[in-house]
Coordinates of C-alpha atoms in Angstrom, one line a residue:
Chain A
M1 CA 105.1 -12.6 -32.9
D2 CA 101.4 -13.0 -32.8
T3 CA 99.5 -10.9 -30.2
M4 CA 96.1 -12.1 -31.5
T5 CA 93.9 -14.7 -30.0
Y6 CA 91.9 -17.0 -32.3
T7 CA 88.9 -18.9 -30.9
T8 CA 85.7 -20.6 -31.9
Q9 CA 82.5 -19.9 -30.0
S10 CA 80.5 -22.0 -27.6
L11 CA 77.2 -20.0 -27.5
W12 CA 75.5 -21.2 -30.6
T13 CA 76.3 -25.0 -30.9
W14 CA 74.4 -28.1 -32.0
W15 CA 71.0 -26.6 -31.1
I16 CA 71.3 -23.7 -33.5
A17 CA 72.5 -26.2 -36.1
M18 CA 69.2 -28.1 -35.4
Y19 CA 67.2 -24.9 -35.6
L20 CA 68.8 -24.0 -39.0
F21 CA 68.5 -27.5 -40.4
F22 CA 64.9 -28.2 -39.4
G23 CA 63.9 -24.6 -40.3
G24 CA 65.3 -24.8 -43.8
L25 CA 64.2 -28.4 -44.4
G26 CA 60.6 -27.8 -43.1
A27 CA 60.2 -24.6 -45.1
A28 CA 61.5 -26.1 -48.3
T29 CA 59.5 -29.3 -47.9
L30 CA 56.3 -27.2 -47.6
S31 CA 57.2 -25.0 -50.6
I32 CA 58.1 -28.0 -52.9
S33 CA 54.9 -29.9 -52.0
F34 CA 52.7 -26.9 -52.7
L35 CA 54.4 -25.9 -55.9
T36 CA 54.1 -29.5 -57.1
D37 CA 50.4 -29.6 -56.2
M38 CA 49.8 -26.2 -57.9
Y39 CA 51.8 -26.6 -61.1
C40 CA 52.6 -30.3 -61.8
R41 CA 49.4 -32.1 -60.8
P42 CA 47.1 -32.1 -57.7
H43 CA 48.7 -34.5 -55.2
P44 CA 46.7 -34.7 -51.9
K45 CA 49.1 -37.3 -50.3
L46 CA 52.2 -35.3 -51.1
V47 CA 50.6 -32.1 -49.8
M48 CA 49.5 -33.8 -46.6
W49 CA 52.8 -35.4 -46.0
G50 CA 54.7 -32.3 -46.9
A51 CA 52.5 -29.9 -45.0
L52 CA 52.2 -31.9 -41.8
S53 CA 55.9 -33.0 -41.6
G54 CA 57.0 -29.5 -42.7
V55 CA 54.9 -27.9 -39.9
V56 CA 56.3 -30.5 -37.4
M57 CA 59.9 -29.7 -38.5
L58 CA 59.3 -26.0 -38.2
G59 CA 57.8 -26.7 -34.8
I60 CA 60.9 -28.7 -33.7
S61 CA 63.1 -25.9 -35.1
S62 CA 61.2 -23.2 -33.1
A63 CA 61.1 -25.4 -30.0
V64 CA 64.8 -26.0 -30.0
L65 CA 65.5 -22.2 -30.2
F66 CA 62.8 -21.4 -27.6
G67 CA 64.2 -24.0 -25.2
H68 CA 67.6 -22.3 -25.3
L69 CA 66.4 -18.7 -24.8
L70 CA 67.5 -17.0 -21.5
H71 CA 64.2 -15.2 -21.0
H72 CA 61.3 -17.2 -22.4
T73 CA 58.4 -14.8 -21.8
A74 CA 60.2 -12.0 -23.7
V75 CA 59.7 -14.0 -26.9
I76 CA 56.3 -12.4 -27.1
H77 CA 58.0 -9.3 -28.5
V78 CA 59.3 -11.2 -31.6
L79 CA 56.0 -13.0 -32.2
N80 CA 54.2 -9.7 -32.7
P81 CA 54.2 -9.0 -36.5
L82 CA 54.9 -5.3 -35.8
V83 CA 58.4 -6.4 -34.9
L84 CA 59.2 -6.0 -38.6
V85 CA 58.3 -2.3 -38.4
F86 CA 60.4 -1.7 -35.3
Q87 CA 63.3 -4.1 -36.0
P88 CA 63.4 -4.5 -39.8
H89 CA 67.2 -5.0 -39.7
A90 CA 67.1 -8.0 -37.4
W91 CA 67.0 -11.3 -39.3
I92 CA 65.7 -13.3 -36.4
A93 CA 62.6 -11.1 -36.4
W94 CA 62.1 -11.8 -40.1
G95 CA 62.8 -15.5 -39.6
T96 CA 60.3 -15.8 -36.7
Q97 CA 57.6 -14.2 -38.8
F98 CA 58.4 -16.3 -41.9
I99 CA 58.3 -19.5 -39.8
L100 CA 55.1 -18.5 -38.0
W101 CA 53.2 -17.6 -41.2
M102 CA 54.6 -20.6 -43.1
M103 CA 53.1 -22.8 -40.4
V104 CA 49.7 -21.0 -40.7
W105 CA 49.5 -20.9 -44.5
G106 CA 50.9 -24.4 -44.7
T107 CA 48.2 -25.8 -42.5
I108 CA 45.4 -23.9 -44.2
Y109 CA 46.6 -25.2 -47.6
A110 CA 46.3 -28.8 -46.4
F111 CA 42.8 -28.4 -44.9
P112 CA 40.8 -29.2 -48.0
Y113 CA 42.7 -32.5 -48.5
M114 CA 42.6 -33.3 -44.8
R115 CA 38.8 -32.8 -44.7
V116 CA 38.2 -35.6 -47.2
T117 CA 40.8 -38.0 -45.9
P118 CA 39.4 -40.8 -43.7
L119 CA 42.5 -41.0 -41.6
F120 CA 42.1 -37.4 -40.4
V121 CA 38.3 -37.3 -40.4
N122 CA 38.1 -40.4 -38.1
M123 CA 40.9 -39.2 -35.7
P124 CA 39.3 -38.4 -32.3
L125 CA 40.2 -34.7 -31.8
V126 CA 41.4 -33.8 -35.3
G127 CA 38.2 -35.0 -36.9
K128 CA 36.1 -32.7 -34.7
I129 CA 38.4 -29.7 -35.4
L130 CA 38.2 -30.3 -39.1
Q131 CA 34.4 -30.1 -38.8
T132 CA 34.4 -26.8 -36.9
K133 CA 32.9 -23.8 -38.8
I134 CA 36.2 -21.9 -38.9
V135 CA 38.1 -24.8 -40.4
V136 CA 35.3 -25.4 -42.9
W137 CA 35.3 -21.7 -43.9
L138 CA 39.1 -21.7 -44.2
S139 CA 39.0 -24.8 -46.2
D140 CA 36.4 -23.5 -48.6
T141 CA 38.2 -20.2 -49.0
C142 CA 41.4 -22.0 -49.6
M143 CA 39.8 -24.0 -52.4
K144 CA 38.6 -20.8 -53.9
Y145 CA 42.0 -19.1 -53.7
R146 CA 44.2 -22.1 -53.9
R147 CA 47.2 -20.5 -55.6
V148 CA 47.1 -17.4 -53.5
V149 CA 47.3 -19.5 -50.3
G150 CA 49.9 -21.7 -51.9
W151 CA 52.1 -18.7 -52.9
F152 CA 51.7 -17.1 -49.4
A153 CA 53.1 -20.3 -48.0
T154 CA 55.8 -20.7 -50.6
I155 CA 57.1 -17.1 -50.2
N156 CA 57.4 -17.6 -46.5
G157 CA 59.1 -21.0 -47.1
I158 CA 61.7 -19.5 -49.4
G159 CA 62.1 -16.6 -47.0
T160 CA 62.8 -19.1 -44.1
A161 CA 65.3 -21.0 -46.2
V162 CA 67.2 -17.8 -47.2
Y163 CA 66.9 -16.4 -43.6
T164 CA 68.8 -19.3 -42.2
G165 CA 71.9 -18.2 -44.1
L166 CA 71.3 -14.4 -43.7
L167 CA 71.3 -15.0 -39.9
L168 CA 74.9 -16.2 -40.0
Q169 CA 75.9 -13.6 -42.6
S170 CA 75.0 -10.9 -40.1
F171 CA 77.9 -11.7 -37.8
P172 CA 80.8 -9.6 -39.2
A173 CA 83.7 -10.9 -37.1
V174 CA 83.7 -14.4 -38.7
A175 CA 84.9 -14.6 -42.3
L176 CA 83.3 -18.1 -42.8
W177 CA 79.9 -16.6 -42.0
H178 CA 80.1 -13.0 -43.1
N179 CA 80.0 -13.4 -46.9
P180 CA 77.3 -13.6 -49.6
G181 CA 77.8 -17.3 -50.1
V182 CA 76.2 -18.4 -46.9
P183 CA 72.6 -17.6 -47.7
L184 CA 73.1 -19.1 -51.1
L185 CA 74.6 -22.3 -49.7
F186 CA 72.0 -22.7 -47.0
T187 CA 69.1 -22.1 -49.4
V188 CA 70.5 -24.7 -51.9
S189 CA 71.1 -27.1 -49.1
A190 CA 67.5 -26.6 -47.7
F191 CA 65.9 -27.3 -51.0
S192 CA 68.2 -30.3 -51.7
T193 CA 67.4 -31.9 -48.3
A194 CA 63.7 -31.2 -48.9
F195 CA 63.8 -33.0 -52.3
A196 CA 65.7 -35.8 -50.6
Y197 CA 63.2 -36.0 -47.8
L198 CA 60.2 -36.1 -50.1
L199 CA 61.9 -38.8 -52.2
V200 CA 62.3 -40.9 -49.1
I201 CA 58.6 -40.3 -48.2
M202 CA 57.5 -41.1 -51.8
N203 CA 59.6 -44.3 -51.8
T204 CA 58.5 -45.6 -48.4
F205 CA 55.1 -44.3 -47.3
I206 CA 53.3 -43.0 -50.4
R207 CA 54.5 -45.7 -52.9
D208 CA 52.3 -44.7 -55.8
E209 CA 53.3 -46.1 -59.2
T210 CA 51.9 -43.1 -61.0
D211 CA 54.4 -40.9 -59.2
Q212 CA 57.3 -42.4 -61.3
D213 CA 57.7 -39.2 -63.3
L214 CA 57.5 -37.0 -60.2
R215 CA 60.1 -39.1 -58.4
H216 CA 62.4 -38.9 -61.5
R217 CA 61.9 -35.1 -61.6
F218 CA 62.6 -34.7 -57.9
E219 CA 65.7 -36.8 -58.2
L220 CA 66.9 -34.7 -61.2
F221 CA 66.4 -31.5 -59.2
D222 CA 68.3 -33.0 -56.2
V223 CA 71.2 -33.9 -58.4
I224 CA 71.4 -30.4 -59.8
L225 CA 71.2 -28.9 -56.3
I226 CA 73.9 -31.2 -54.9
A227 CA 76.1 -30.3 -57.8
T228 CA 75.5 -26.6 -57.1
E229 CA 76.2 -27.1 -53.4
L230 CA 79.6 -28.8 -54.3
V231 CA 80.5 -25.8 -56.5
I232 CA 79.5 -23.3 -53.8
L233 CA 81.6 -25.3 -51.2
F234 CA 84.6 -25.3 -53.6
S235 CA 84.3 -21.5 -53.9
F236 CA 84.1 -21.3 -50.0
F237 CA 87.3 -23.4 -49.9
N238 CA 89.0 -20.9 -52.2
F239 CA 87.6 -17.9 -50.3
T240 CA 88.8 -19.0 -46.9
L241 CA 92.3 -20.0 -48.0
S242 CA 93.4 -16.4 -48.1
G243 CA 92.1 -12.9 -47.3
S244 CA 91.7 -13.2 -43.6
E245 CA 93.2 -15.2 -40.7
S246 CA 89.7 -15.9 -39.4
G247 CA 88.8 -17.5 -42.7
Y248 CA 92.1 -19.4 -43.0
R249 CA 91.7 -20.9 -39.6
S250 CA 88.1 -21.9 -40.4
A251 CA 89.5 -23.6 -43.5
Q252 CA 92.0 -25.5 -41.5
L253 CA 89.4 -26.6 -39.0
L254 CA 87.0 -27.9 -41.7
W255 CA 89.4 -29.4 -44.3
H256 CA 91.5 -31.2 -41.7
D257 CA 88.4 -32.8 -40.1
M258 CA 87.5 -36.3 -41.3
G259 CA 83.9 -35.7 -40.2
W260 CA 83.6 -32.8 -42.7
L261 CA 85.6 -34.4 -45.5
V262 CA 84.4 -38.0 -45.3
G263 CA 81.1 -37.6 -43.4
F264 CA 79.7 -34.5 -45.1
I265 CA 81.5 -34.1 -48.4
G266 CA 81.9 -37.8 -49.0
F267 CA 78.7 -39.5 -47.7
G268 CA 76.6 -36.4 -47.4
L269 CA 77.1 -35.1 -50.9
L270 CA 79.3 -37.2 -53.3
V271 CA 77.8 -40.6 -52.6
P272 CA 74.1 -39.5 -52.8
F273 CA 75.0 -37.4 -55.9
L274 CA 76.4 -40.6 -57.6
L275 CA 73.4 -42.7 -56.5
E276 CA 70.9 -40.2 -57.7
L277 CA 72.7 -39.5 -60.9
K278 CA 72.6 -43.2 -61.7
G279 CA 68.9 -43.2 -60.8
V280 CA 68.3 -40.2 -63.2
I281 CA 70.3 -41.7 -66.1
R282 CA 69.6 -45.4 -65.9
G283 CA 67.1 -45.8 -63.0
W284 CA 67.3 -48.4 -60.2
S285 CA 65.4 -51.7 -60.1
G286 CA 64.6 -51.3 -56.4
R287 CA 63.8 -48.3 -54.2
F288 CA 66.6 -48.8 -51.7
P289 CA 69.3 -46.8 -53.5
S290 CA 67.0 -43.8 -53.8
V291 CA 66.0 -44.0 -50.1
A292 CA 69.6 -44.4 -49.0
A293 CA 70.6 -41.4 -51.1
G294 CA 67.8 -39.4 -49.5
V295 CA 68.9 -40.4 -46.0
L296 CA 72.5 -39.5 -46.7
V297 CA 71.5 -36.1 -48.1
L298 CA 69.5 -35.4 -44.9
M299 CA 72.4 -36.4 -42.7
G300 CA 74.7 -34.2 -44.8
G301 CA 72.3 -31.3 -44.4
Y302 CA 72.6 -31.4 -40.7
M303 CA 76.4 -31.9 -40.8
L304 CA 76.9 -28.8 -43.0
R305 CA 75.2 -26.6 -40.4
H306 CA 76.8 -28.3 -37.4
Y307 CA 80.3 -27.9 -38.8
F308 CA 79.6 -24.3 -39.9
M309 CA 78.7 -23.4 -36.4
Y310 CA 81.7 -25.0 -34.8
A311 CA 84.2 -23.8 -37.4
G312 CA 83.5 -20.0 -37.2
V313 CA 86.7 -18.4 -35.9
Y314 CA 86.8 -15.0 -34.0
A315 CA 90.1 -13.0 -33.9
Y316 CA 90.7 -11.0 -30.8
P317 CA 93.7 -8.5 -30.5
W318 CA 94.5 -9.6 -26.9
Chain B
M1 CA 75.9 16.9 -28.6
T2 CA 77.7 14.6 -26.3
H3 CA 79.6 11.6 -27.7
Y4 CA 81.1 9.5 -25.0
A5 CA 84.3 7.5 -25.6
M6 CA 87.1 5.8 -23.6
V7 CA 90.9 5.8 -24.1
I8 CA 92.9 3.0 -22.7
D9 CA 96.7 3.3 -22.4
L10 CA 98.2 -0.1 -22.7
N11 CA 101.6 1.3 -21.5
T12 CA 100.2 2.2 -18.1
C13 CA 97.9 -0.7 -17.4
V14 CA 99.6 -2.9 -14.7
G15 CA 97.0 -5.6 -14.7
C16 CA 95.9 -5.1 -11.1
N17 CA 92.3 -6.0 -12.1
A18 CA 90.9 -3.2 -9.9
C19 CA 88.7 -2.1 -12.8
M20 CA 87.2 -5.6 -13.0
A21 CA 86.5 -5.6 -9.2
A22 CA 85.0 -2.1 -9.2
C23 CA 82.8 -2.9 -12.2
A24 CA 81.6 -6.1 -10.7
M25 CA 80.6 -4.5 -7.5
E26 CA 79.0 -1.5 -9.3
N27 CA 77.1 -3.6 -11.9
Q28 CA 76.7 -6.9 -10.0
T29 CA 78.1 -9.1 -12.7
P30 CA 78.2 -12.9 -12.4
V31 CA 81.8 -13.2 -11.3
W32 CA 81.2 -16.7 -9.9
K33 CA 81.3 -18.0 -13.5
N34 CA 84.1 -15.7 -14.5
K35 CA 81.9 -13.3 -16.5
W36 CA 82.8 -9.6 -16.4
R37 CA 81.7 -6.4 -18.2
T38 CA 85.3 -5.5 -18.4
Y39 CA 88.1 -8.0 -18.5
V40 CA 91.9 -7.7 -18.5
P41 CA 93.5 -10.7 -20.1
E42 CA 97.3 -11.1 -19.9
K43 CA 99.6 -12.6 -22.4
E44 CA 103.3 -13.3 -22.3
I45 CA 104.9 -12.0 -25.5
G46 CA 108.4 -12.8 -26.7
S47 CA 111.0 -15.2 -25.3
N48 CA 114.1 -15.3 -23.2
E49 CA 115.3 -11.8 -22.1
M50 CA 112.9 -10.2 -24.6
V51 CA 109.8 -11.5 -22.8
S52 CA 107.2 -9.1 -21.6
R53 CA 103.7 -9.4 -20.1
R54 CA 100.9 -7.5 -21.8
F55 CA 97.7 -6.6 -20.1
F56 CA 94.8 -5.8 -22.5
P57 CA 91.7 -4.4 -20.9
H58 CA 88.6 -4.9 -23.0
L59 CA 84.9 -4.0 -22.8
C60 CA 82.0 -3.1 -24.9
N61 CA 83.2 -0.6 -27.6
H62 CA 79.9 1.3 -27.7
C63 CA 80.2 1.3 -31.5
D64 CA 78.5 3.9 -33.6
N65 CA 77.5 1.2 -36.1
P66 CA 76.9 -1.7 -33.6
P67 CA 76.3 -5.1 -35.1
C68 CA 74.8 -6.2 -31.8
L69 CA 72.1 -3.6 -32.2
T70 CA 71.2 -4.5 -35.8
V71 CA 70.8 -8.3 -35.1
C72 CA 68.7 -7.8 -31.9
P73 CA 65.2 -9.0 -32.8
T74 CA 63.3 -7.5 -29.9
G75 CA 64.9 -4.0 -29.7
A76 CA 66.4 -4.8 -26.3
T77 CA 69.7 -3.4 -27.5
Y78 CA 69.5 0.3 -28.2
K79 CA 71.8 3.3 -28.5
R80 CA 71.4 6.5 -26.5
P81 CA 71.9 9.9 -28.1
D82 CA 75.1 10.3 -26.2
G83 CA 76.5 7.1 -27.9
I84 CA 76.2 4.6 -25.1
V85 CA 74.9 1.3 -26.2
M86 CA 72.5 -0.2 -23.7
I87 CA 70.4 -3.4 -23.1
N88 CA 66.9 -3.4 -21.7
P89 CA 66.8 -6.7 -19.8
E90 CA 63.0 -6.8 -19.8
L91 CA 62.9 -6.8 -23.6
C92 CA 65.8 -9.2 -24.1
M93 CA 64.8 -12.8 -24.8
G94 CA 68.3 -14.1 -24.6
C95 CA 68.8 -15.5 -28.1
R96 CA 72.5 -14.5 -27.9
A97 CA 72.7 -13.2 -31.5
C98 CA 74.2 -10.0 -30.1
A99 CA 77.1 -12.0 -28.6
M100 CA 77.6 -13.8 -31.9
A101 CA 77.7 -10.5 -33.8
C102 CA 80.1 -8.6 -31.4
P103 CA 83.7 -8.7 -32.7
Y104 CA 84.9 -7.6 -29.2
D105 CA 83.6 -10.5 -27.1
A106 CA 81.8 -8.0 -25.0
R107 CA 78.6 -9.8 -24.1
Y108 CA 77.8 -12.7 -21.8
E109 CA 74.7 -14.5 -20.5
V110 CA 72.8 -13.8 -17.2
T111 CA 70.6 -16.9 -16.6
Y112 CA 67.8 -17.6 -14.1
G113 CA 70.5 -19.5 -12.1
D114 CA 72.8 -16.4 -12.0
I115 CA 69.9 -14.3 -10.6
R116 CA 69.5 -16.8 -7.8
E117 CA 73.2 -16.9 -7.2
G118 CA 73.5 -13.1 -7.5
K119 CA 70.9 -12.5 -4.7
E120 CA 73.1 -14.6 -2.4
F121 CA 76.4 -13.1 -3.6
Y122 CA 75.4 -9.4 -3.6
G123 CA 72.6 -9.4 -1.0
E124 CA 70.2 -7.3 -3.1
L125 CA 70.2 -7.7 -6.8
Q126 CA 69.1 -4.9 -9.2
R127 CA 68.1 -7.1 -12.1
T128 CA 65.0 -9.2 -12.0
S129 CA 65.1 -11.0 -15.4
P130 CA 67.7 -12.9 -17.2
S131 CA 69.2 -11.4 -20.4
M132 CA 72.4 -10.8 -22.2
D133 CA 74.6 -8.3 -20.5
K134 CA 77.5 -6.0 -21.2
C135 CA 79.3 -2.8 -20.2
S136 CA 77.0 0.3 -20.1
F137 CA 79.9 2.8 -19.6
C138 CA 78.2 3.0 -16.1
A139 CA 75.5 5.1 -17.7
H140 CA 73.7 5.5 -14.3
R141 CA 76.9 7.1 -12.9
V142 CA 77.6 9.1 -16.0
D143 CA 74.1 10.6 -15.9
K144 CA 75.0 11.9 -12.4
G145 CA 78.2 13.5 -13.7
M146 CA 80.5 10.7 -12.4
K147 CA 83.0 8.6 -14.2
P148 CA 82.5 4.9 -15.0
A149 CA 83.6 2.8 -12.0
C150 CA 86.5 1.3 -13.9
V151 CA 87.9 4.7 -14.8
Q152 CA 87.4 6.0 -11.3
T153 CA 89.3 3.2 -9.7
C154 CA 92.2 2.7 -12.2
V155 CA 95.4 3.2 -10.3
G156 CA 97.6 3.9 -13.3
S157 CA 95.2 6.3 -15.0
A158 CA 95.2 3.8 -17.9
R159 CA 91.6 4.5 -18.6
L160 CA 90.3 7.9 -19.6
F161 CA 86.6 8.7 -20.2
G162 CA 85.3 11.8 -22.0
D163 CA 83.4 13.5 -24.7
L164 CA 84.6 13.3 -28.3
D165 CA 82.5 16.3 -29.2
N166 CA 84.2 18.5 -26.7
S167 CA 87.5 19.6 -28.3
S168 CA 88.9 20.7 -24.9
D169 CA 88.3 17.2 -23.4
P170 CA 91.6 15.3 -23.0
V171 CA 90.0 12.2 -24.5
A172 CA 88.9 14.1 -27.6
Q173 CA 92.4 15.6 -27.9
I174 CA 94.2 12.2 -27.7
V175 CA 91.8 10.7 -30.2
M176 CA 92.2 13.6 -32.6
S177 CA 96.0 13.4 -32.3
G178 CA 95.9 9.9 -33.7
A179 CA 97.8 8.5 -30.6
A180 CA 94.9 6.3 -29.8
Q181 CA 93.3 3.9 -32.3
P182 CA 90.2 1.8 -32.2
L183 CA 90.2 -2.0 -32.4
M184 CA 89.4 -3.7 -35.6
A185 CA 87.9 -0.7 -37.3
H186 CA 87.9 -2.6 -40.6
F187 CA 84.6 -4.3 -39.5
G188 CA 82.9 -1.0 -40.0
T189 CA 81.7 -1.0 -36.4
R190 CA 83.0 2.6 -35.6
P191 CA 84.0 1.8 -32.1
N192 CA 84.3 4.4 -29.3
V193 CA 87.0 2.7 -27.2
Y194 CA 90.5 3.8 -28.3
Y195 CA 93.8 2.2 -27.4
I196 CA 97.3 3.7 -27.0
E197 CA 99.6 1.0 -28.4
D198 CA 102.4 -0.4 -26.2
M199 CA 104.2 -2.7 -28.6
K200 CA 106.3 0.1 -30.2
R201 CA 107.8 1.0 -26.9
K202 CA 108.3 -2.6 -25.9
G203 CA 109.3 -3.9 -29.3

């Protein structure tokens, strides 16, 4: 006879999945763009696309969370960097600071390129802002200490991606979340979706023939990351099958759901893995398969977080 | 040093819900949406002539290692030296991470809408800002030497409140005897609400 009650939660739903997805994707997009610019070859278009869309994604992520807060003005306490001194054990405090500083360093890193790009220079308000003394000074300083600024942004980006997993890991009652695999899974997924996103951008908007080697390299990295994600998910499957009733019930929820099996594992991971693997080994004559793979990976990235939020099971002894 | 704890005897709880009513009036909880600081779910156990009804009061466990406190980004959740875990509504931004971290389902939301509704329902409302909310062991009463409202009102004396650091306190003696056990101690939360099991007697 079972006196326990097993239930999923209804507090953190689709909106936190959006927060985690856009947070991880935005941060990893910025990091990859800057690392490419610093260590592969200078790539103004990639940096501007990466920085601006990354900042927008982080903005969406933060706005979704902010919109769902109960007491909006109290958010000021977590925006203060000193929060890390007073609440060093709270991952949301770290995540907020990572996201905030990622946006700051990400924007500064893009300034030198934006200041010489006609599109931004001729934009009504943006053009004026780019000519202000403070932006000119920031831009010149950034050129002087390019890698320092780039690494500040990258460290905050990696921190954000890892944080999205650490946040869920800090909830001890749910076996699916409270394990060391979650930060790893979410970090791998964040960088995989970011590579996929940049591949979509490079195949649709940037379309530079000299980027062939870069696209090939990004596709290779994405294949490796998707394969890693599949291995981590397989270990999650094994982990949840025994050990705790909470984990077992999460496994039942996930692995009996066609959205998870076909939607996420099938179309979000396996299909893009095969498409990108073919692209890496033999290449494609057109750009469509690469773009399709990227879109599928992005869809899968959201689905992973969505299903993870809904499949966490609490066990109550009443 | 004082270390407050509660013992709940599942054998004597009759499910009258007087504790819920007393707590709601004392702490002005949003009862209109069925949210309580303490709640007494009931469950039918067994079948045919072996069936019995079980009442299981639950509330914040005022853990010594509270996961709700460690995840709180603003410091709104804090622990008093006497062991009571509190929330400062002014500091709480309502991210709900504490509710996600709590293994005892002890926390609920108080929204702007609840504050409006609360003013109509209770006449005068003590709180001014929305936040997460939970049992405070009626700290304002305890500070005056009184018992928590739920303990005071319990008709079957199913709830006992006392000081674990005082060896002559009945609560400390019951806990030390091993007759009362905490819930889900394997999470490492070190809870301070103890339960006297009823299933052995019924089973």
